[in-house]
Short mmCIF file of C-alpha atoms in Angstrom, two decimals:
data_model
loop_
_atom_site.label_atom_id
_atom_site.label_comp_id
_atom_site.label_asym_id
_atom_site.label_seq_id
_atom_site.Cartn_x
_atom_site.Cartn_y
_atom_site.Cartn_z
CA MET A 1 -5.14 -40.97 -32.25
CA LEU A 2 -3.35 -37.96 -31.20
CA SER A 3 0.43 -38.17 -31.45
CA SER A 4 2.11 -37.80 -27.82
CA PRO A 5 3.64 -34.03 -28.62
CA ILE A 6 -0.01 -32.85 -29.36
CA LEU A 7 -1.59 -34.80 -26.40
CA VAL A 8 1.18 -32.91 -24.16
CA SER A 9 0.62 -29.43 -25.79
CA LEU A 10 -3.29 -29.75 -25.50
CA THR A 11 -3.05 -30.78 -21.90
CA PHE A 12 -0.70 -28.17 -21.05
CA PHE A 13 -3.09 -25.30 -22.65
CA ILE A 14 -6.32 -26.70 -20.83
CA SER A 15 -4.35 -26.90 -17.68
CA LEU A 16 -2.70 -23.42 -17.70
CA PRO A 17 -5.72 -21.37 -16.19
CA LEU A 18 -5.44 -23.43 -13.08
CA VAL A 19 -1.93 -23.03 -12.81
CA LEU A 20 -2.66 -19.58 -12.77
CA LEU A 21 -5.64 -19.54 -10.68
CA PHE A 22 -4.04 -22.01 -8.01
CA SER A 23 -0.08 -21.81 -7.81
CA PRO A 24 0.62 -19.39 -4.94
CA GLN A 25 3.87 -18.13 -5.95
CA PHE A 26 3.31 -17.73 -9.72
CA LEU A 27 3.09 -13.84 -9.23
CA THR A 28 5.99 -12.86 -7.23
CA THR A 29 9.07 -15.17 -7.87
CA SER A 30 10.42 -13.08 -10.75
CA TYR A 31 10.17 -9.45 -12.25
CA LEU A 32 7.35 -9.71 -14.81
CA PRO A 33 7.19 -5.83 -15.59
CA PHE A 34 4.22 -5.81 -17.60
CA THR A 35 0.45 -6.74 -16.70
CA SER A 36 -2.50 -7.15 -18.90
CA ASP A 37 -6.36 -6.67 -18.27
CA THR A 38 -6.91 -10.52 -18.42
CA HIS A 39 -3.86 -10.96 -16.05
CA ASP A 40 -5.42 -8.14 -13.62
CA HIS A 41 -8.67 -9.81 -14.01
CA THR A 42 -7.55 -13.49 -13.06
CA LEU A 43 -5.42 -11.91 -10.21
CA PHE A 44 -8.45 -10.25 -8.82
CA ARG A 45 -10.25 -13.50 -8.78
CA ARG A 46 -7.74 -15.35 -7.55
CA ALA A 47 -7.28 -12.85 -4.70
CA SER A 48 -11.20 -13.13 -4.08
CA VAL A 49 -11.00 -16.91 -3.83
CA THR A 50 -8.21 -16.91 -1.50
CA ALA A 51 -9.51 -14.33 0.87
CA ALA A 52 -12.56 -16.08 1.14
CA HIS A 53 -10.82 -19.35 2.46
CA THR A 54 -8.66 -17.52 4.86
CA THR A 55 -9.64 -14.97 7.69
CA THR A 56 -7.44 -12.53 10.06
CA THR A 57 -7.34 -14.66 12.64
CA THR A 58 -6.58 -18.12 10.77
CA THR A 59 -2.48 -18.15 11.69
CA ASN A 60 -0.23 -18.58 14.80
CA ASN A 61 2.73 -16.73 12.65
CA PRO A 62 1.25 -13.04 11.09
CA LYS A 63 2.98 -10.98 8.97
CA ILE A 64 3.12 -7.61 7.63
CA ALA A 65 3.18 -7.44 3.83
CA PHE A 66 5.08 -4.22 3.08
CA LEU A 67 3.85 -2.99 -0.87
CA PHE A 68 6.21 -0.57 -2.39
CA LEU A 69 4.50 1.80 -4.71
CA THR A 70 7.18 3.31 -6.98
CA ASN A 71 8.22 4.96 -10.55
CA SER A 72 12.08 5.34 -9.43
CA ASN A 73 14.58 3.43 -7.75
CA LEU A 74 14.19 2.63 -4.04
CA SER A 75 16.82 4.83 -2.96
CA PHE A 76 16.27 3.85 0.78
CA ALA A 77 16.64 0.18 0.28
CA PRO A 78 19.65 0.00 2.69
CA LEU A 79 17.72 1.74 5.46
CA TRP A 80 14.76 -0.36 5.22
CA GLU A 81 17.35 -3.49 4.86
CA LYS A 82 18.55 -2.43 8.55
CA PHE A 83 14.64 -2.00 9.64
CA PHE A 84 14.16 -5.76 8.48
CA SER A 85 17.06 -6.97 9.53
CA GLY A 86 16.66 -10.33 11.72
CA HIS A 87 12.81 -10.54 11.24
CA ARG A 88 12.76 -12.29 7.94
CA HIS A 89 9.69 -14.54 8.91
CA LEU A 90 7.79 -11.77 9.90
CA PHE A 91 7.40 -10.06 6.62
CA ASN A 92 7.04 -9.92 2.76
CA ILE A 93 7.67 -7.50 0.20
CA TYR A 94 6.03 -6.88 -2.72
CA ILE A 95 6.99 -3.92 -5.69
CA HIS A 96 5.14 -2.49 -8.04
CA ALA A 97 7.65 -0.64 -10.56
CA ASP A 98 6.20 1.68 -13.10
CA PRO A 99 7.21 -0.34 -16.28
CA SER A 100 8.02 2.85 -18.35
CA SER A 101 10.65 3.90 -15.80
CA THR A 102 14.13 1.85 -15.24
CA VAL A 103 13.72 0.69 -11.89
CA ALA A 104 16.63 -1.25 -10.67
CA ASP A 105 16.48 -4.43 -8.28
CA PRO A 106 17.77 -3.51 -5.08
CA GLY A 107 18.90 -7.02 -3.89
CA GLY A 108 18.80 -8.44 -0.56
CA VAL A 109 15.31 -8.80 0.76
CA PHE A 110 13.74 -6.85 -2.18
CA ARG A 111 15.34 -9.29 -4.88
CA ARG A 112 13.02 -10.79 -7.37
CA ARG A 113 9.91 -9.18 -5.29
CA PHE A 114 8.70 -7.20 -8.18
CA ILE A 115 5.11 -8.12 -9.35
CA PRO A 116 3.69 -7.59 -13.23
CA SER A 117 2.98 -4.05 -13.24
CA LYS A 118 1.48 -1.13 -15.33
CA LYS A 119 2.37 2.51 -15.90
CA THR A 120 1.16 4.79 -13.34
CA ASN A 121 0.16 8.39 -13.46
CA ARG A 122 -0.41 11.16 -10.49
CA ALA A 123 -4.00 12.00 -9.92
CA SER A 124 -5.43 9.15 -11.93
CA PRO A 125 -7.20 5.53 -11.45
CA SER A 126 -3.96 3.87 -12.60
CA LEU A 127 -2.31 4.34 -8.56
CA ILE A 128 -5.70 2.82 -7.41
CA SER A 129 -5.08 -0.02 -9.73
CA ALA A 130 -1.42 -0.39 -8.72
CA ALA A 131 -2.16 -0.53 -4.90
CA ARG A 132 -5.05 -3.18 -5.80
CA ARG A 133 -2.16 -5.41 -7.75
CA LEU A 134 0.13 -5.22 -4.72
CA LEU A 135 -2.86 -5.97 -2.25
CA ALA A 136 -4.00 -8.96 -4.48
CA SER A 137 -0.38 -10.34 -4.82
CA ALA A 138 0.36 -10.15 -1.53
CA LEU A 139 -3.20 -12.04 -0.35
CA ILE A 140 -2.31 -14.74 -3.04
CA ASP A 141 1.18 -15.44 -1.84
CA ASP A 142 0.87 -15.89 1.68
CA PRO A 143 -2.04 -16.46 3.74
CA HIS A 144 0.05 -15.16 7.27
CA ASN A 145 0.06 -11.78 5.62
CA GLN A 146 -2.24 -9.95 7.99
CA TYR A 147 -1.47 -6.65 7.61
CA PHE A 148 -0.71 -4.66 4.40
CA ALA A 149 1.32 -1.47 4.70
CA LEU A 150 1.32 0.67 1.36
CA VAL A 151 4.59 2.83 0.95
CA SER A 152 6.34 4.56 -1.71
CA GLN A 153 10.20 5.33 -2.75
CA HIS A 154 10.11 7.92 -0.49
CA CYS A 155 8.93 6.69 2.58
CA VAL A 156 11.14 5.68 5.44
CA PRO A 157 10.61 4.11 8.78
CA LEU A 158 10.41 5.90 11.96
CA LEU A 159 10.71 3.32 14.62
CA SER A 160 12.13 -0.53 15.18
CA PHE A 161 10.32 -3.22 13.21
CA ARG A 162 9.88 -4.86 16.24
CA PHE A 163 7.91 -1.99 17.44
CA VAL A 164 5.85 -1.49 14.30
CA TYR A 165 5.18 -5.47 14.44
CA SER A 166 4.35 -5.21 18.38
CA TYR A 167 2.21 -2.17 17.89
CA LEU A 168 0.31 -3.49 15.14
CA PHE A 169 -0.51 -7.22 16.33
CA CYS A 170 -0.68 -6.08 19.90
CA ASN A 171 -2.56 -3.00 20.10
CA SER A 172 -4.83 -2.39 16.93
CA ILE A 173 -7.20 -5.61 17.35
CA HIS A 174 -6.92 -5.86 13.58
CA SER A 175 -8.11 -2.29 12.74
CA SER A 176 -7.05 -0.86 9.60
CA PHE A 177 -5.27 2.30 9.86
CA ILE A 178 -6.50 4.43 6.93
CA GLU A 179 -7.27 8.28 6.97
CA ILE A 180 -11.11 8.95 6.51
CA LEU A 181 -12.23 12.58 6.26
CA SER A 182 -15.19 14.09 5.22
CA ASN A 183 -14.63 17.75 6.05
CA GLU A 184 -12.43 18.79 3.74
CA THR A 185 -13.11 22.36 2.41
CA ASN A 186 -12.90 21.19 -1.52
CA LEU A 187 -14.72 17.74 -1.16
CA TYR A 188 -17.38 18.78 -3.12
CA ASP A 189 -15.47 19.87 -6.20
CA ARG A 190 -13.62 16.85 -6.05
CA TYR A 191 -16.97 14.81 -5.87
CA VAL A 192 -18.08 16.24 -8.96
CA ALA A 193 -14.82 16.39 -11.06
CA ARG A 194 -16.21 13.20 -13.11
CA GLY A 195 -19.41 15.39 -13.85
CA GLU A 196 -22.11 16.68 -11.22
CA ASN A 197 -24.12 12.97 -11.21
CA ALA A 198 -21.23 10.73 -12.10
CA MET A 199 -20.74 9.17 -8.84
CA LEU A 200 -24.46 8.10 -8.33
CA PRO A 201 -26.16 6.13 -7.47
CA GLU A 202 -23.40 3.86 -6.14
CA VAL A 203 -21.74 6.89 -4.22
CA PRO A 204 -23.94 9.69 -2.97
CA TYR A 205 -21.97 12.61 -1.87
CA GLU A 206 -23.00 12.23 2.00
CA GLU A 207 -20.55 8.75 1.50
CA PHE A 208 -17.65 10.43 -0.42
CA ARG A 209 -14.79 10.45 1.58
CA VAL A 210 -10.96 11.77 1.45
CA GLY A 211 -7.87 10.65 3.14
CA SER A 212 -4.10 9.84 2.59
CA GLN A 213 -3.03 7.66 -0.29
CA PHE A 214 -0.83 5.47 2.21
CA PHE A 215 -2.58 2.99 4.55
CA VAL A 216 -1.86 -0.10 6.69
CA LEU A 217 -5.19 -2.43 5.98
CA ALA A 218 -6.23 -5.35 7.64
CA ARG A 219 -6.37 -8.71 5.68
CA ASN A 220 -10.50 -8.57 5.66
CA HIS A 221 -10.17 -5.16 4.46
CA ALA A 222 -7.53 -5.87 1.95
CA ALA A 223 -10.18 -8.75 0.61
CA VAL A 224 -12.79 -5.98 0.41
CA VAL A 225 -10.66 -4.01 -1.84
CA VAL A 226 -9.87 -6.60 -4.36
CA ARG A 227 -13.17 -7.98 -4.70
CA ASP A 228 -14.97 -4.51 -5.11
CA LYS A 229 -16.44 -3.77 -8.52
CA LYS A 230 -19.31 -1.66 -7.63
CA LEU A 231 -17.39 1.59 -6.56
CA TRP A 232 -14.26 1.06 -8.88
CA ARG A 233 -16.52 1.16 -12.18
CA LYS A 234 -17.10 4.73 -10.65
CA PHE A 235 -13.95 5.80 -9.65
CA ARG A 236 -12.15 4.58 -12.81
CA LEU A 237 -13.99 7.33 -14.62
CA PRO A 238 -11.62 10.06 -16.25
CA CYS A 239 -12.09 13.65 -14.33
CA VAL A 240 -13.75 16.22 -16.58
CA THR A 241 -13.29 19.63 -14.65
CA GLU A 242 -9.98 21.61 -14.06
CA GLU A 243 -9.83 20.50 -10.29
CA PRO A 244 -7.88 17.38 -10.07
CA CYS A 245 -10.02 14.53 -8.51
CA TYR A 246 -7.11 12.67 -7.11
CA PRO A 247 -8.86 9.46 -7.21
CA GLU A 248 -6.16 7.58 -5.13
CA GLU A 249 -6.88 9.82 -1.94
CA HIS A 250 -10.61 8.77 -2.60
CA TYR A 251 -11.31 5.49 -3.41
CA PHE A 252 -9.78 3.56 -0.53
CA PRO A 253 -11.58 6.02 2.33
CA THR A 254 -14.94 5.86 0.55
CA LEU A 255 -14.76 2.08 0.02
CA LEU A 256 -13.98 1.03 3.51
CA SER A 257 -16.04 4.01 4.92
CA MET A 258 -18.89 2.50 3.18
CA GLU A 259 -18.23 -1.23 4.04
CA ASP A 260 -16.95 -1.15 7.58
CA ARG A 261 -16.32 2.27 9.00
CA LYS A 262 -16.24 0.81 12.66
CA GLY A 263 -13.44 -1.65 11.51
CA CYS A 264 -11.04 1.43 10.68
CA THR A 265 -9.44 3.90 12.97
CA GLY A 266 -9.62 7.02 10.44
CA PHE A 267 -5.96 7.70 10.76
CA THR A 268 -3.03 7.05 8.52
CA LEU A 269 0.18 5.56 10.06
CA THR A 270 2.62 7.60 7.65
CA ARG A 271 3.43 11.18 8.32
CA VAL A 272 3.22 13.71 5.81
CA ASN A 273 4.11 17.61 6.08
CA TRP A 274 1.66 19.51 4.15
CA THR A 275 2.73 22.65 5.64
CA GLY A 276 3.43 25.64 2.87
CA CYS A 277 2.31 23.37 0.03
CA TRP A 278 0.12 24.35 -2.00
CA ASP A 279 0.82 22.49 -5.47
CA GLY A 280 -0.33 18.69 -4.44
CA HIS A 281 3.02 17.85 -3.35
CA PRO A 282 4.07 17.70 0.48
CA HIS A 283 7.15 18.99 1.84
CA LEU A 284 10.55 17.14 0.40
CA TYR A 285 12.62 16.73 3.37
CA THR A 286 16.39 17.21 2.70
CA PRO A 287 19.79 16.13 4.10
CA SER A 288 20.25 19.10 6.38
CA GLU A 289 16.78 18.70 7.75
CA VAL A 290 17.43 15.09 8.87
CA SER A 291 18.65 14.54 12.71
CA PRO A 292 17.18 12.50 15.50
CA GLY A 293 15.19 15.29 16.70
CA LEU A 294 13.41 15.25 13.28
CA ILE A 295 12.63 11.54 13.44
CA ARG A 296 11.10 12.12 17.10
CA ARG A 297 9.06 15.19 15.98
CA LEU A 298 7.81 12.95 13.02
CA ARG A 299 6.51 10.13 15.26
CA VAL A 300 4.22 12.47 17.03
CA SER A 301 0.57 12.54 16.03
CA ASN A 302 -2.55 14.52 17.03
CA SER A 303 -4.37 11.02 18.02
CA SER A 304 -3.81 8.26 20.01
CA TYR A 305 -2.01 6.51 17.23
CA PRO A 306 1.72 7.11 16.82
CA PHE A 307 3.23 7.54 13.32
CA LEU A 308 5.35 4.51 12.15
CA PHE A 309 6.42 5.85 8.83
CA ALA A 310 6.78 9.09 7.06
CA ARG A 311 7.41 10.93 3.69
CA LYS A 312 8.70 12.56 1.68
CA PHE A 313 12.52 12.41 1.86
CA SER A 314 14.81 12.87 -1.31
CA PRO A 315 16.97 10.24 -2.39
CA GLU A 316 20.06 12.37 -0.93
CA CYS A 317 18.86 11.89 2.53
CA LEU A 318 20.22 8.20 2.79
CA ALA A 319 23.66 9.02 4.29
CA PRO A 320 22.29 11.02 7.15
CA LEU A 321 19.38 8.66 7.96
CA MET A 322 21.87 5.63 7.81
CA GLU A 323 24.26 7.70 10.52
CA ILE A 324 21.30 7.85 13.04
CA ALA A 325 19.75 4.56 11.76
CA ASP A 326 20.82 2.78 14.92
CA ASP A 327 20.35 5.18 17.58
CA GLY A 328 18.15 7.79 16.34
CA ILE A 329 15.53 5.36 14.64
CA PHE A 330 15.89 1.47 15.63
CA ASP A 331 16.68 2.03 19.32
CA GLU A 332 14.38 -0.36 21.09
CA PHE A 333 14.52 2.02 24.39
CA GLY A 334 14.30 5.25 22.54
CA ASN A 335 11.18 3.77 20.45
CA THR A 336 9.45 2.94 23.75
CA LYS A 337 10.45 5.83 25.77
CA ASP A 338 9.34 8.36 22.86
CA ILE A 339 5.90 6.98 22.22
CA LEU A 340 4.99 6.05 25.87
CA MET A 341 6.06 9.91 26.80
#
């Protein structure tokens, strides 16, 4: 007969996969900086199972999951703290921090919200993987998460939390806000960046799309992303041409366009200024540019959807942004007046 310690060890070993599969808080209660392929496989499988048993309309207390994708400190944490203040029951936060960088825990509402992560590189499939980990973690962690907003350390809110929450849950009928474009001038060059026929047969050229890396997805579309394997096999292939293929700008628009184009607005809610930019980096706002007028201008969209967030702001912009936060950004009357004008 086995001794008691051996029985205990054997029981723990057998039950560990079940703990990983069903424990709802396992991923987000502490900062676990590194993840493995095995962990990712388990994570996406858990998220797919969880999503299959929950829908977009099963909760009376819907929340927004804010997914922070970063490789440096969250410089604007104090501004986001002010944004979130008073609404703790209506949101959750998840942070994917590049483990090769030293990213400090900002504390407050961000405390211990780091998920197991891997190194990320610009214009590589690693950014797709990071966003998928964030979506999967949020799907598993809380069934009340109904919208999933991907932002970076350079993003700032343009409106109050109350406005953002009301806008998403009262106006959109659970559509996803993701930019989906099919007429970009260099679209074909991006399509063949992995090889002329590398994307076939899963992704014919006429189905290939491009869009902003930053999105706000409804829960049903977050589930589509975490359970996808077919398109991921193609978009994880390395580029073989000099033209950067920017897979993080292609995978999500292409996948959701093919799966449920009518369920997506085709527009992003994150404003980015590409005026005069040619090297793949958007305009970086500096402290001298920050003003209530800038915030009002950044909210305005050419579509019927306002911008709720904006990037790319330098860390030094924190002080002037905090100075105008109460009256220039989070003022409820000003929010409503500006958007309705």
